[in-house]
Coordinates of C-alpha atoms in Angstrom, one line a residue:
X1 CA 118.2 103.0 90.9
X2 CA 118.7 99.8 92.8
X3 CA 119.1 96.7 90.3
X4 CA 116.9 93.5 91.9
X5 CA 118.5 90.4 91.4
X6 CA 116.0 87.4 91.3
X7 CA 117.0 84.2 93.3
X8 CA 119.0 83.0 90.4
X9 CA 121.3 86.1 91.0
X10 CA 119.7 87.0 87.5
X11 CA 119.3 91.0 86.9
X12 CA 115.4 91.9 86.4
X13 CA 113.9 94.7 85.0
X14 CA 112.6 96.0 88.3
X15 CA 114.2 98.9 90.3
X16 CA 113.7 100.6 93.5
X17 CA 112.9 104.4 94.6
X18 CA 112.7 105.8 97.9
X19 CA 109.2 107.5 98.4
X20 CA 109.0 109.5 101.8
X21 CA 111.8 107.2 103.2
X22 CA 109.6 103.9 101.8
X23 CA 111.6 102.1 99.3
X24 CA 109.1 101.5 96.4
X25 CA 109.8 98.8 93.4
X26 CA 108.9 98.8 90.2
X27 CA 108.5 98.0 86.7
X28 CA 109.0 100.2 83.5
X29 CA 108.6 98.8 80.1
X30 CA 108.0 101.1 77.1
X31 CA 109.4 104.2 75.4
X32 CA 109.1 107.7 77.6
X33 CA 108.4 109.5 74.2
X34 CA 104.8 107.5 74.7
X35 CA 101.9 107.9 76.5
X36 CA 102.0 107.0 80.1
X37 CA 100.0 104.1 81.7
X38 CA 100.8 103.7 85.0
X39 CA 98.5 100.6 86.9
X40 CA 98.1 100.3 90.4
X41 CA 97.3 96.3 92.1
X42 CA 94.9 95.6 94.5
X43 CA 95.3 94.5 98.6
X44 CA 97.8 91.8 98.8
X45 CA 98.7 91.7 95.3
X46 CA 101.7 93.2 93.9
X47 CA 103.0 94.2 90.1
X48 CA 103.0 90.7 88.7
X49 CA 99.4 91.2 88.6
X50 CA 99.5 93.5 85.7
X51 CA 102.2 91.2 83.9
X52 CA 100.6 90.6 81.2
X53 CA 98.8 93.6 80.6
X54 CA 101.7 95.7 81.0
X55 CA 103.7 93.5 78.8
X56 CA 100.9 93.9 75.6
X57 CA 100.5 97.9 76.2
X58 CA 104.3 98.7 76.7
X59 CA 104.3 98.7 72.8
X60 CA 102.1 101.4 72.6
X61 CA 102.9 103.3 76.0
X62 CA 105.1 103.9 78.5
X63 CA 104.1 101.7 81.3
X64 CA 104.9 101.6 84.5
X65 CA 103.3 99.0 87.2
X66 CA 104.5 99.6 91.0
X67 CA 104.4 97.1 94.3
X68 CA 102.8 99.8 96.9
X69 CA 103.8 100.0 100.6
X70 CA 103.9 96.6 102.5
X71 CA 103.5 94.6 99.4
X72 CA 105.5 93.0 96.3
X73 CA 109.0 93.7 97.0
X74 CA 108.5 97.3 98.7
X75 CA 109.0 98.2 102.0
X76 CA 107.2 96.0 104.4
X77 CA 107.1 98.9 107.2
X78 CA 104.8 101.5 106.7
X79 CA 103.5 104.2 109.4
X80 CA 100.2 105.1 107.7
X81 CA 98.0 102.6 105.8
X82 CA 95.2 105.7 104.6
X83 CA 94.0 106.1 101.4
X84 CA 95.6 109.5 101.5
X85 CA 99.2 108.2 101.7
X86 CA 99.0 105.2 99.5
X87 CA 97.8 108.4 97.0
X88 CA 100.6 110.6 98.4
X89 CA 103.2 107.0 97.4
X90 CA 101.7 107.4 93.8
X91 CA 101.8 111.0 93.0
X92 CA 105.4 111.4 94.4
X93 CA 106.0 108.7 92.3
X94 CA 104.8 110.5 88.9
X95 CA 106.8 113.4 90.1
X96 CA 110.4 111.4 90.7
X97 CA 109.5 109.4 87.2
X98 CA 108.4 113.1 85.5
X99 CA 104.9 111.4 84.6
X100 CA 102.2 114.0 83.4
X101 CA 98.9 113.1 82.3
X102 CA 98.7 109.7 82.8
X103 CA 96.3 106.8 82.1
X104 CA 95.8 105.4 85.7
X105 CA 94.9 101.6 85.9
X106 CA 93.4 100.5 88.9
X107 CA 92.1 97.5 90.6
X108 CA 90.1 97.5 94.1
X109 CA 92.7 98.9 96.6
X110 CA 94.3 100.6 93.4
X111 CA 91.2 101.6 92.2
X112 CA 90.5 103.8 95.2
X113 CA 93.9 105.2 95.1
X114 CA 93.4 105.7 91.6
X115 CA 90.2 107.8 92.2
X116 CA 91.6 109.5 95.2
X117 CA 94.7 111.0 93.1
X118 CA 92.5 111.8 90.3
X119 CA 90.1 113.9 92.9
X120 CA 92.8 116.2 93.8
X121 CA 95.1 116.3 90.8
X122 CA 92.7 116.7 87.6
X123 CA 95.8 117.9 86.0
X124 CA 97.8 114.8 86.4
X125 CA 95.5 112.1 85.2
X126 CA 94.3 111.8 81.9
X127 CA 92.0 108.5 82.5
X128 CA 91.0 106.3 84.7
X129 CA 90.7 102.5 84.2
X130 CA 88.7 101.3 87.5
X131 CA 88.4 97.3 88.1
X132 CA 86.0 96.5 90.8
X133 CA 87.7 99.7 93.0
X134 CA 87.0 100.5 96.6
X135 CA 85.4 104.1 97.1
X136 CA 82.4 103.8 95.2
X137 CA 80.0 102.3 97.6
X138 CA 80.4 101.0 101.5
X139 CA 80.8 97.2 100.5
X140 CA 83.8 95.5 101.1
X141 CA 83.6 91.4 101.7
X142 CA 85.4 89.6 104.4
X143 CA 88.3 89.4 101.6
X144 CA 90.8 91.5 103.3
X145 CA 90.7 89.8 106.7
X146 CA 90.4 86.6 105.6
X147 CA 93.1 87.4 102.9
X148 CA 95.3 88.8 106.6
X149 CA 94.2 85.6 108.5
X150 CA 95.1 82.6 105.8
X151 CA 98.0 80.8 106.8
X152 CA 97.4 77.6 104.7
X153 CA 96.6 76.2 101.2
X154 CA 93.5 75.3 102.0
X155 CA 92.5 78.6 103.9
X156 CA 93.9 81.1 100.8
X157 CA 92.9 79.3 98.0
X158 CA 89.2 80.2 98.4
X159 CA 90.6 83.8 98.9
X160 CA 92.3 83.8 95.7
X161 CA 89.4 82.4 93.9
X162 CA 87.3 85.6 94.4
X163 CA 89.9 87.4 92.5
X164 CA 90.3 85.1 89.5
X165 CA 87.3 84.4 86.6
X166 CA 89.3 81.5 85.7
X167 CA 90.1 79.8 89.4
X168 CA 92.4 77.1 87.3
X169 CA 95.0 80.0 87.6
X170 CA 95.2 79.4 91.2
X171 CA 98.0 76.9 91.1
X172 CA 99.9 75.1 94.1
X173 CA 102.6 77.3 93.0
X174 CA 100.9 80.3 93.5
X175 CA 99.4 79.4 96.7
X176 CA 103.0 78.7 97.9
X177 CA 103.9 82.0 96.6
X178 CA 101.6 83.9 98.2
X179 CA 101.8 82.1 101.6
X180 CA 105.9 82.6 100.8
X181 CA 105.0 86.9 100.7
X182 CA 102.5 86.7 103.7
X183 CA 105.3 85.3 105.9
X184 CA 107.4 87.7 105.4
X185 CA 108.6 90.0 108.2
X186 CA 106.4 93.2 108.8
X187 CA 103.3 92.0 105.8
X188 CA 100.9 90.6 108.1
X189 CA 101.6 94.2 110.3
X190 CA 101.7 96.1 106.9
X191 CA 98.1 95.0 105.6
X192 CA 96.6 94.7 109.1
X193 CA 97.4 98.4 109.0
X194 CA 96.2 99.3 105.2
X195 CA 93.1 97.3 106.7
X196 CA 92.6 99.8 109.6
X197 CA 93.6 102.7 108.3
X198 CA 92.1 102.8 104.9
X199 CA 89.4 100.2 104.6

C-alpha cells in the first residue's frame, strides 16, 4: 500500500494498488468481519462522490469506494477504455482485497460495470444498487462529450447540474476542482478513450 499524502502533506485514508500495471486508489472504511459494499462512480467522477454514503454505511459494512482508470487519483493512462476492462479493474480488485459476495453500488458508468461484473460472476455479487446506469437501454445524452469538451466555469457548470438534484452543490469550488482534474496530464486522453471504447 502506498500512503497518499494530501496537499497539506497530511496522511489520508486512501491507498493505491496496482491492477494489470494501472495503479488504482482507493478508500476503505469499515470492519472486514462485515458485509462488503463496494460502490463504483460514474464518467468523470471519482470516489469523493460516494463520501458520504460510504461514510454512513462503513458502520454497518465494510466499504470500499475506488477512483477507476483515468479518474480520481488513478492512473491517468489507460490502453483500453471497454466496458470489459473497467469490469476486469473491479473484479481483480475484489480478488487483491479478498472480497466475496459483495453489495455492488453503481452509478451510470459504474452502473454498467456494476451489471457487466454481475453478468459473468453470479457468484461474486450479492446485490446490485444501479443509479441511472448505462447498459440498460441505447440513451446516453451529450453528457460525456460535453463533460470531455468543458474547459470553463461557465461551460461545466451546466454539465454538473445534470448530475446534481440539488444544483446549489455546484459551488465555484467545485467547478475549480473539477476543471483542476480535467487538466491534468493524460484525463482528457483517458475519458476521450472510455468515450470510444465503451460508450
Amino acid at each position: 500500500f502506498i500512503p497518499i499524502e494530501n496537499d497539506d502533506g497530511i496522511e489520508s485514508l486512501e491507498k493505491t494498488i496496482s491492477i494489470n500495471n494501472t495503479a488504482i486508489n482507493y478508500l476503505h472504511l469499515g470492519d472486514e468481519k462485515n458485509e462488503n459494499v463496494l460502490f463504483v462512480h460514474g464518467f468523470g467522477g471519482d470516489l469523493n462522490n460516494w463520501m458520504f454514503n460510504q461514510e454512513e454505511l462503513s458502520s454497518e459494512y465494510n466499504t470500499y469506494a475506488l477512483d477507476l482508470p483515468g479518474h480520481g487519483k488513478s492512473s491517468k493512462i489507460i490502453e483500453d477504455g471497454s466496458i470489459d476492462y473497467l469490469t476486469d479493474i473491479i473484479k481483480n480488485f475484489c480478488s487483491q482485497n479478498h472480497l466475496e459476495k459483495i453489495h455492488l453500488v453503481g452509478h451510470s458508468l459504474g452502473g454498467g460495470i456494476c451489471i457487466n461484473l454481475a453478468k459473468y460472476n453470479q457468484n461474486l455479487v450479492k446485490s446490485l444498487t444501479l443509479l441511472s446506469p448505462i447498459g440498460l437501454g441505447d440513451e446516453i445524452d451529450e453528457y460525456v462529450k460535453e463533460f470531455i469538451d468543458a474547459d470553463s466555469r461557465k461551460e461545466l457548470k451546466p454539465q454538473l447540474e445534470k448530475l446534481y438534484y440539488n444544483t446549489d452543490l455546484i459551488t465555484r469550488d467545485l467547478l475549480n476542482e473539477v476543471l483542476k482534474y480535467k487538466r491534468l496530464d493524460g484525463v482528457s486522453e483517458s475519458l476521450k478513450r472510455i468515450m470510444n471504447d465503451c460508450l
